Coordinates of C-alpha atoms in Angstrom, one line a residue:
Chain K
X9 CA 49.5 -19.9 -4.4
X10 CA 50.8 -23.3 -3.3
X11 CA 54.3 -24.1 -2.3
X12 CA 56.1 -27.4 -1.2
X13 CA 59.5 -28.0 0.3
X14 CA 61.6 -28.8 -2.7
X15 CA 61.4 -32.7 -1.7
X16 CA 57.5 -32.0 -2.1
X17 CA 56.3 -32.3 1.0
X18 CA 54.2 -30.0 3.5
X19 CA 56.0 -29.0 6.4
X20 CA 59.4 -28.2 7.1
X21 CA 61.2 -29.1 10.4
X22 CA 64.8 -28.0 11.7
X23 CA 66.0 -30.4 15.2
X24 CA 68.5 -29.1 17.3
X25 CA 69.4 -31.3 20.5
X26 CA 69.6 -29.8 23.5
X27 CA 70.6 -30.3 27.2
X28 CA 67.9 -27.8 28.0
X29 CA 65.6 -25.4 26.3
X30 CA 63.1 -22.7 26.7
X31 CA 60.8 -20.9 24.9
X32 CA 58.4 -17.5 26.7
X33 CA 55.0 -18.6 26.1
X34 CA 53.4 -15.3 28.2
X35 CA 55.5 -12.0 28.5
X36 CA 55.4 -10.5 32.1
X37 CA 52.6 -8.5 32.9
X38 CA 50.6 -6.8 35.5
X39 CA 53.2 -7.6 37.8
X40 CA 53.3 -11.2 37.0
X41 CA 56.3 -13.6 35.9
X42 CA 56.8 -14.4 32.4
X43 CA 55.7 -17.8 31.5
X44 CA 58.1 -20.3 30.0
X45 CA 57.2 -23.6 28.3
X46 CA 60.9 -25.6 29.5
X47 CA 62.0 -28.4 28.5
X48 CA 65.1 -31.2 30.2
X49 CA 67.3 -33.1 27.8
X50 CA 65.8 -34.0 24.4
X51 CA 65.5 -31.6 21.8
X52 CA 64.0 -28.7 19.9
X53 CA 62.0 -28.9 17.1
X54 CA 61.3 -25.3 14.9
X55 CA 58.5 -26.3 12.7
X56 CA 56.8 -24.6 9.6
X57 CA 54.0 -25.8 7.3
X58 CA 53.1 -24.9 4.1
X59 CA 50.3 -24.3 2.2
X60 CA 48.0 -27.8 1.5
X61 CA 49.3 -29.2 4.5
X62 CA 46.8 -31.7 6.2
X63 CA 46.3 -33.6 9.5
X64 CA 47.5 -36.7 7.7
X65 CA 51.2 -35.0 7.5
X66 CA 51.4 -34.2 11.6
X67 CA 51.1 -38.1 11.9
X68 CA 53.6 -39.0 9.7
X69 CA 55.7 -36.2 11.3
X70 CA 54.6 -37.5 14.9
X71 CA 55.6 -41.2 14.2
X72 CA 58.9 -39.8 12.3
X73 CA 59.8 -37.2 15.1
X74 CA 59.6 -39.8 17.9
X75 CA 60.8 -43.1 16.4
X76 CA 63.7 -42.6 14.2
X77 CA 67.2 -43.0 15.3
X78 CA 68.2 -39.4 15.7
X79 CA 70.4 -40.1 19.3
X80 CA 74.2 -41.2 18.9
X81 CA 74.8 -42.8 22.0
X82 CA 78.6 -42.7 23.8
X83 CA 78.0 -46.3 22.9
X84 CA 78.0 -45.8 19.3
X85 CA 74.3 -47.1 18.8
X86 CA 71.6 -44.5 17.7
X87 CA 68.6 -44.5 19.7
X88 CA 64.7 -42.4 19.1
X89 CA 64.2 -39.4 21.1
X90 CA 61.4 -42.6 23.0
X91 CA 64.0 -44.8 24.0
X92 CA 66.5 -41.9 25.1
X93 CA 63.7 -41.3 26.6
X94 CA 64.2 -37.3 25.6
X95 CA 62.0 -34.3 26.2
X96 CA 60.5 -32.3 22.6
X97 CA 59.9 -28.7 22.6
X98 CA 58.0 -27.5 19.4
X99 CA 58.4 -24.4 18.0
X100 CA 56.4 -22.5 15.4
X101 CA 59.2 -21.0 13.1
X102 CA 57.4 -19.6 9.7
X103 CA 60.4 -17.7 8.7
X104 CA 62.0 -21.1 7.8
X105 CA 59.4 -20.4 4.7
X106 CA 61.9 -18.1 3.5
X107 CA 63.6 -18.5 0.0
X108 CA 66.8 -16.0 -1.4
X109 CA 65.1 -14.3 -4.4
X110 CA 66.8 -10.9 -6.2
X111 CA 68.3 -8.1 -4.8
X112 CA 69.1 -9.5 -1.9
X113 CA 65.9 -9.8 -0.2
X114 CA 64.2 -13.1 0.9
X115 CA 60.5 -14.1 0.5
X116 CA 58.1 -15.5 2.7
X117 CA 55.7 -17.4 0.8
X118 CA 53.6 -20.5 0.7
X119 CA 52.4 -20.8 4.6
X120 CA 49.2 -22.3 5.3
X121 CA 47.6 -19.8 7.1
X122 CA 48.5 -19.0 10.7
X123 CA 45.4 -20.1 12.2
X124 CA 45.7 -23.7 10.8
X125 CA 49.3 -23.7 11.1
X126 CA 48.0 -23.2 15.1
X127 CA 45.6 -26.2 14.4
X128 CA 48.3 -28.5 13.0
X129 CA 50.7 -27.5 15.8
X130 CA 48.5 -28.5 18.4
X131 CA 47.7 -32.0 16.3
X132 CA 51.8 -32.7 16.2
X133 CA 51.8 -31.7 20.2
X134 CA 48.4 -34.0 20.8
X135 CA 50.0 -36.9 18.7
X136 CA 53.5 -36.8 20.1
X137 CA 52.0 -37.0 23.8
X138 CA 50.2 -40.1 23.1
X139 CA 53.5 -41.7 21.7
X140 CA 55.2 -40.9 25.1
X141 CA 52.1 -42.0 27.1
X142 CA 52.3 -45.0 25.3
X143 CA 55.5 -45.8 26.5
X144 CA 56.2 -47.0 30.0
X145 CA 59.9 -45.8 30.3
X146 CA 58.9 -41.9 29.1
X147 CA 56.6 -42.0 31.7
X148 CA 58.7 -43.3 34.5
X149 CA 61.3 -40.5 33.4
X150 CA 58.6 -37.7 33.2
X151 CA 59.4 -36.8 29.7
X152 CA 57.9 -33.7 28.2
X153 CA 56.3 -32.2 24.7
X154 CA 56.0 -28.6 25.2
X155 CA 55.1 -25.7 22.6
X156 CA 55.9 -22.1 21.6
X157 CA 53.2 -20.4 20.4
X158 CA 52.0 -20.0 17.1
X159 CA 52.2 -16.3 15.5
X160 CA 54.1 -14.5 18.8
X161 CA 57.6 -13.6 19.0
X162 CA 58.6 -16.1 21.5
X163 CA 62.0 -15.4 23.3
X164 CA 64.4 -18.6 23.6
X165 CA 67.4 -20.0 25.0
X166 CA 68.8 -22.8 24.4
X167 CA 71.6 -24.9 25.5
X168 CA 72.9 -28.0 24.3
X169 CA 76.5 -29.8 25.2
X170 CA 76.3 -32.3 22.0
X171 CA 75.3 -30.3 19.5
X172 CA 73.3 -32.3 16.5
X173 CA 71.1 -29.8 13.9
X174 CA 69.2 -31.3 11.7
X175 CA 66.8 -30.6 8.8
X176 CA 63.4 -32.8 8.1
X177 CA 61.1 -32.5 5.9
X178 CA 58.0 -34.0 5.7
Chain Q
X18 CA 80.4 -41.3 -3.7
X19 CA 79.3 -37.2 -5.0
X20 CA 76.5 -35.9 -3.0
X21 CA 74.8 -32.5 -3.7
X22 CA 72.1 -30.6 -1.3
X23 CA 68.4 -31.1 -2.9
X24 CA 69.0 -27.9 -5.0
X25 CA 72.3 -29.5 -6.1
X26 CA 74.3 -27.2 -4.2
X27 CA 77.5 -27.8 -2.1
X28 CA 76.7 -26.1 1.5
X29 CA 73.9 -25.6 3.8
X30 CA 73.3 -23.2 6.5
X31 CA 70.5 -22.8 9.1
X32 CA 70.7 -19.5 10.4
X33 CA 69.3 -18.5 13.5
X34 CA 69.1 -14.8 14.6
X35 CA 70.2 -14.4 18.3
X36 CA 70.8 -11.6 21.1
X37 CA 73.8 -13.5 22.4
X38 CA 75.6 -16.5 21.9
X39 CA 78.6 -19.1 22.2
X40 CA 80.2 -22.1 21.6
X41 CA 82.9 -23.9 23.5
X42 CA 85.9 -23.9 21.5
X43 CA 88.4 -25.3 24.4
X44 CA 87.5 -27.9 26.9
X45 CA 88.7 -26.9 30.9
X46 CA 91.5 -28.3 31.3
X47 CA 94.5 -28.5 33.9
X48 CA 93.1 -25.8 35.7
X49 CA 92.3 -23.1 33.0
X50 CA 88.9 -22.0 32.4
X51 CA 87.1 -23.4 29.1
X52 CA 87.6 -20.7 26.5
X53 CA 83.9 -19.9 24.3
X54 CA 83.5 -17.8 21.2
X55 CA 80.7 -15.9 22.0
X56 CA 78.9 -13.1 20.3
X57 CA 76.2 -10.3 21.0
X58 CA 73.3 -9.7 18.7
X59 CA 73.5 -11.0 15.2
X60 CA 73.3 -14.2 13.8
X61 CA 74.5 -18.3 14.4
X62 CA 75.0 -20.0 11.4
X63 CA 75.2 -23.8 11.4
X64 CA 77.1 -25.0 8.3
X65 CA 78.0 -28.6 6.5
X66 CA 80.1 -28.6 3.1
X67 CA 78.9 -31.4 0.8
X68 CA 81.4 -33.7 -1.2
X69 CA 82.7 -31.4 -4.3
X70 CA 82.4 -27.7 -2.6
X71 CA 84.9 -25.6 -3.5
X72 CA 86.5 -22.1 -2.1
X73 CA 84.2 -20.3 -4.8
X74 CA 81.3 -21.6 -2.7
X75 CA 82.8 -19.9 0.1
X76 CA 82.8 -16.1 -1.2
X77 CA 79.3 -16.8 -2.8
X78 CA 78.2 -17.8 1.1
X79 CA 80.1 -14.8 2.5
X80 CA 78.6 -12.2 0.0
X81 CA 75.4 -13.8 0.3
X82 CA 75.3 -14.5 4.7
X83 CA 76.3 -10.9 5.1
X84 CA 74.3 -8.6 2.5
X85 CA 70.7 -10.3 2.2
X86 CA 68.5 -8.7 4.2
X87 CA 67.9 -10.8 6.6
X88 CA 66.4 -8.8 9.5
X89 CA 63.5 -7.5 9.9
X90 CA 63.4 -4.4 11.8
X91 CA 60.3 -3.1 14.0
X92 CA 60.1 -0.2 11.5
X93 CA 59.2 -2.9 8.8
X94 CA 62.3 -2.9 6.9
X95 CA 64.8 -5.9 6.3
X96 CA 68.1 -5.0 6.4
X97 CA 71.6 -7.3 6.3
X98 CA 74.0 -8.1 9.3
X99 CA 76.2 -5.8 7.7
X100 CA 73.0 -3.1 7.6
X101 CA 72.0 -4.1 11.4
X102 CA 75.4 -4.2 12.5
X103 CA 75.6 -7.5 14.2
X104 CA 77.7 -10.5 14.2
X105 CA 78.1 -13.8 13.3
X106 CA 78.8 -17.1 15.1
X107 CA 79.5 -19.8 12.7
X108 CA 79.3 -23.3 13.8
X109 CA 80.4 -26.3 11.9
X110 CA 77.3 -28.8 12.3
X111 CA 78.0 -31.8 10.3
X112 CA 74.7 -33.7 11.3
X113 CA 72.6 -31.2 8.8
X114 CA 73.8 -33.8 6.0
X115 CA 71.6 -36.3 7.5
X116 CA 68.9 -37.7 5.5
X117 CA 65.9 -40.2 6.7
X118 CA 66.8 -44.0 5.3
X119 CA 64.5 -46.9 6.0
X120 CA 64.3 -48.8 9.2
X121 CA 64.4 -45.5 11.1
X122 CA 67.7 -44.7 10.8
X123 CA 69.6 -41.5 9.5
X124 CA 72.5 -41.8 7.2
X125 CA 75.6 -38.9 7.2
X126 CA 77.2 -39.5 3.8
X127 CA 78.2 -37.2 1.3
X128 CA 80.3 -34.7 3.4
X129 CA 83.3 -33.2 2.4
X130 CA 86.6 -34.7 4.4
X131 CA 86.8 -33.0 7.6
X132 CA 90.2 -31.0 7.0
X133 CA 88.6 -29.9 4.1
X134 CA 85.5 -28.2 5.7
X135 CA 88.1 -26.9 8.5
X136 CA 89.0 -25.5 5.4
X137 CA 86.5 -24.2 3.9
X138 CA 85.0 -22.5 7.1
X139 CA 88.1 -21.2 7.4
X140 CA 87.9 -19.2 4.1
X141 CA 84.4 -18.5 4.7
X142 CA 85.3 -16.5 8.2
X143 CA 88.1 -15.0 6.4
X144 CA 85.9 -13.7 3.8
X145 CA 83.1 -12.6 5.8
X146 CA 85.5 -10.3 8.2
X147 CA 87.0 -8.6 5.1
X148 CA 83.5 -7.3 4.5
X149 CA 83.2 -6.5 8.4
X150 CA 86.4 -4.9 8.0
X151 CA 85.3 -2.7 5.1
X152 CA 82.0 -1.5 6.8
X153 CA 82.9 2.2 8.9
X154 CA 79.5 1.0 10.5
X155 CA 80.3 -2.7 11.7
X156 CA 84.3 -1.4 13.1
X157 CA 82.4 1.4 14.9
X158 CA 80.0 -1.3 16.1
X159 CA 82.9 -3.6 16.9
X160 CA 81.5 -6.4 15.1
X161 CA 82.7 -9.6 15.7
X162 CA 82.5 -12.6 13.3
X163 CA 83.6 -16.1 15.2
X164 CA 83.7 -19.8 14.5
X165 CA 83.0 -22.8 16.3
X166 CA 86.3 -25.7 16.2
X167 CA 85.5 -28.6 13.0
X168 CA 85.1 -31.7 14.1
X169 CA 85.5 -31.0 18.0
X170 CA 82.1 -31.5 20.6
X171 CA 80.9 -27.7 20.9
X172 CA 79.0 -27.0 24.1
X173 CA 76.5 -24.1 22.5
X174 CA 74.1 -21.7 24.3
X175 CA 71.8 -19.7 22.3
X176 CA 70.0 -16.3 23.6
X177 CA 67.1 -15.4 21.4
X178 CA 64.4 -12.8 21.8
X179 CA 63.6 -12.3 18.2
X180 CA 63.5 -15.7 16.9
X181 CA 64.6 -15.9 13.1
X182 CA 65.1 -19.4 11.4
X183 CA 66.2 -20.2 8.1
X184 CA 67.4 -22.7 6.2
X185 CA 69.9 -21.4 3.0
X186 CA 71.7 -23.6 0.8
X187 CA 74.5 -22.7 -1.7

């Protein structure tokens, strides 16, 4: 069965900025640390697609993601997460799927399925690192795209001191 | 100008499971410590009122936050915040009424005025501890249901180790 966001689009995306976030990419094991994808200021980005999402719609998303005005500046002017220049953590989030139906319950329905939703992930990573290649002052300030990791309960903590949350959808 | 969610509701919520978190609710000052709302395991729930919600919308979000099952337990089944116990951290978030315009901009229209929302959160916290109050499992638990301050800059840090994102509107 097929299922769009309610705007009709493919993929669903909640920002949160934040000072600093992490997600656990590898538990600890064997005697070895936990591994943590960690990200500076910038912001998070929880991320879900749905079914009959394409490549196509992780460019669009890349493009939107990294060039609209989503900053407020002390100044008063909004800026891109580019020209902050900000650091993006992705993070797969396919209970953001879910929809209240009767009796109190709530449905998860209309994913694409996990092993593309990996695949599209890794596109919207891919794309968003060429956008901060390409510019000169995300490289001079180091600035980051980091993942979670599709399908795997990924522990987080997050901390932000000017809080902005945000839905997107694409 | 009138402005409804996509669904033509009045409210929406992203809801974010958590182990722990907190918000700062009063800045260090003189001396004195900053004072947080903080919570153990449960839920956040970011939350905007659109132009035209009401106090009914309130008691529908209550009822609705703190009975649908929400959680998914390693056993398999879902069960409410009121089921699990946990709590609830609410947090006024008034940048989830942002919408994409052209020119890479986001526009924040449509709110309800601030004291308003104060308000209406207000009523919503209200609500949702009377059902607290009338659980024998949540006052054993010592369940705790907290609010971020409307219209204030809230420092936030989020604990997460079963991550749960969902987007509900009312």
């Amino acid at each position: 069965t097929s299922r769009k966001t309610p705007s009709g689009g493919s993929a669903r995306t909640i920002i949160q900025q934040c000072s600093r976030a992490k997600v656990k990419i590898k538990p600890a094991l064997d005697g070895a640390d936990a591994q943590w994808a960690e990200v500076g200021e910038g912001m998070v980005v929880y991320v879900c697609f749905f079914h009959g999402a394409t490549e196509d719609v992780t460019h669009e998303m890349a493009n939107s993601l990294m060039t609209t005005k989503l900053f407020r500046k002390a100044t008063g002017c909004s800026v891109s997460v580019l020209d902050l220049p900000g650091n993006v953590l992705f993070i797969p989030q396919d209970s953001l799927l879910g929809e209240p139906v009767p009796k109190r319950r709530v449905q998860y329905k209309g994913g694409c399925e996990p092993w593309w939703g990996a695949q599209l992930l890794s596109n919207l990573v891919f794309t968003c690192r060429e956008l901060v290649a390409g510019s000169v002052k995300c490289a001079k300030a180091d600035v980051k795209v980091e993942q979670g990791v599709y399908g795997q309960k990924q522990e987080i903590v997050l901390n932000c001191v000017e809080p902005m949350t945000l839905l997107l959808e694409f």
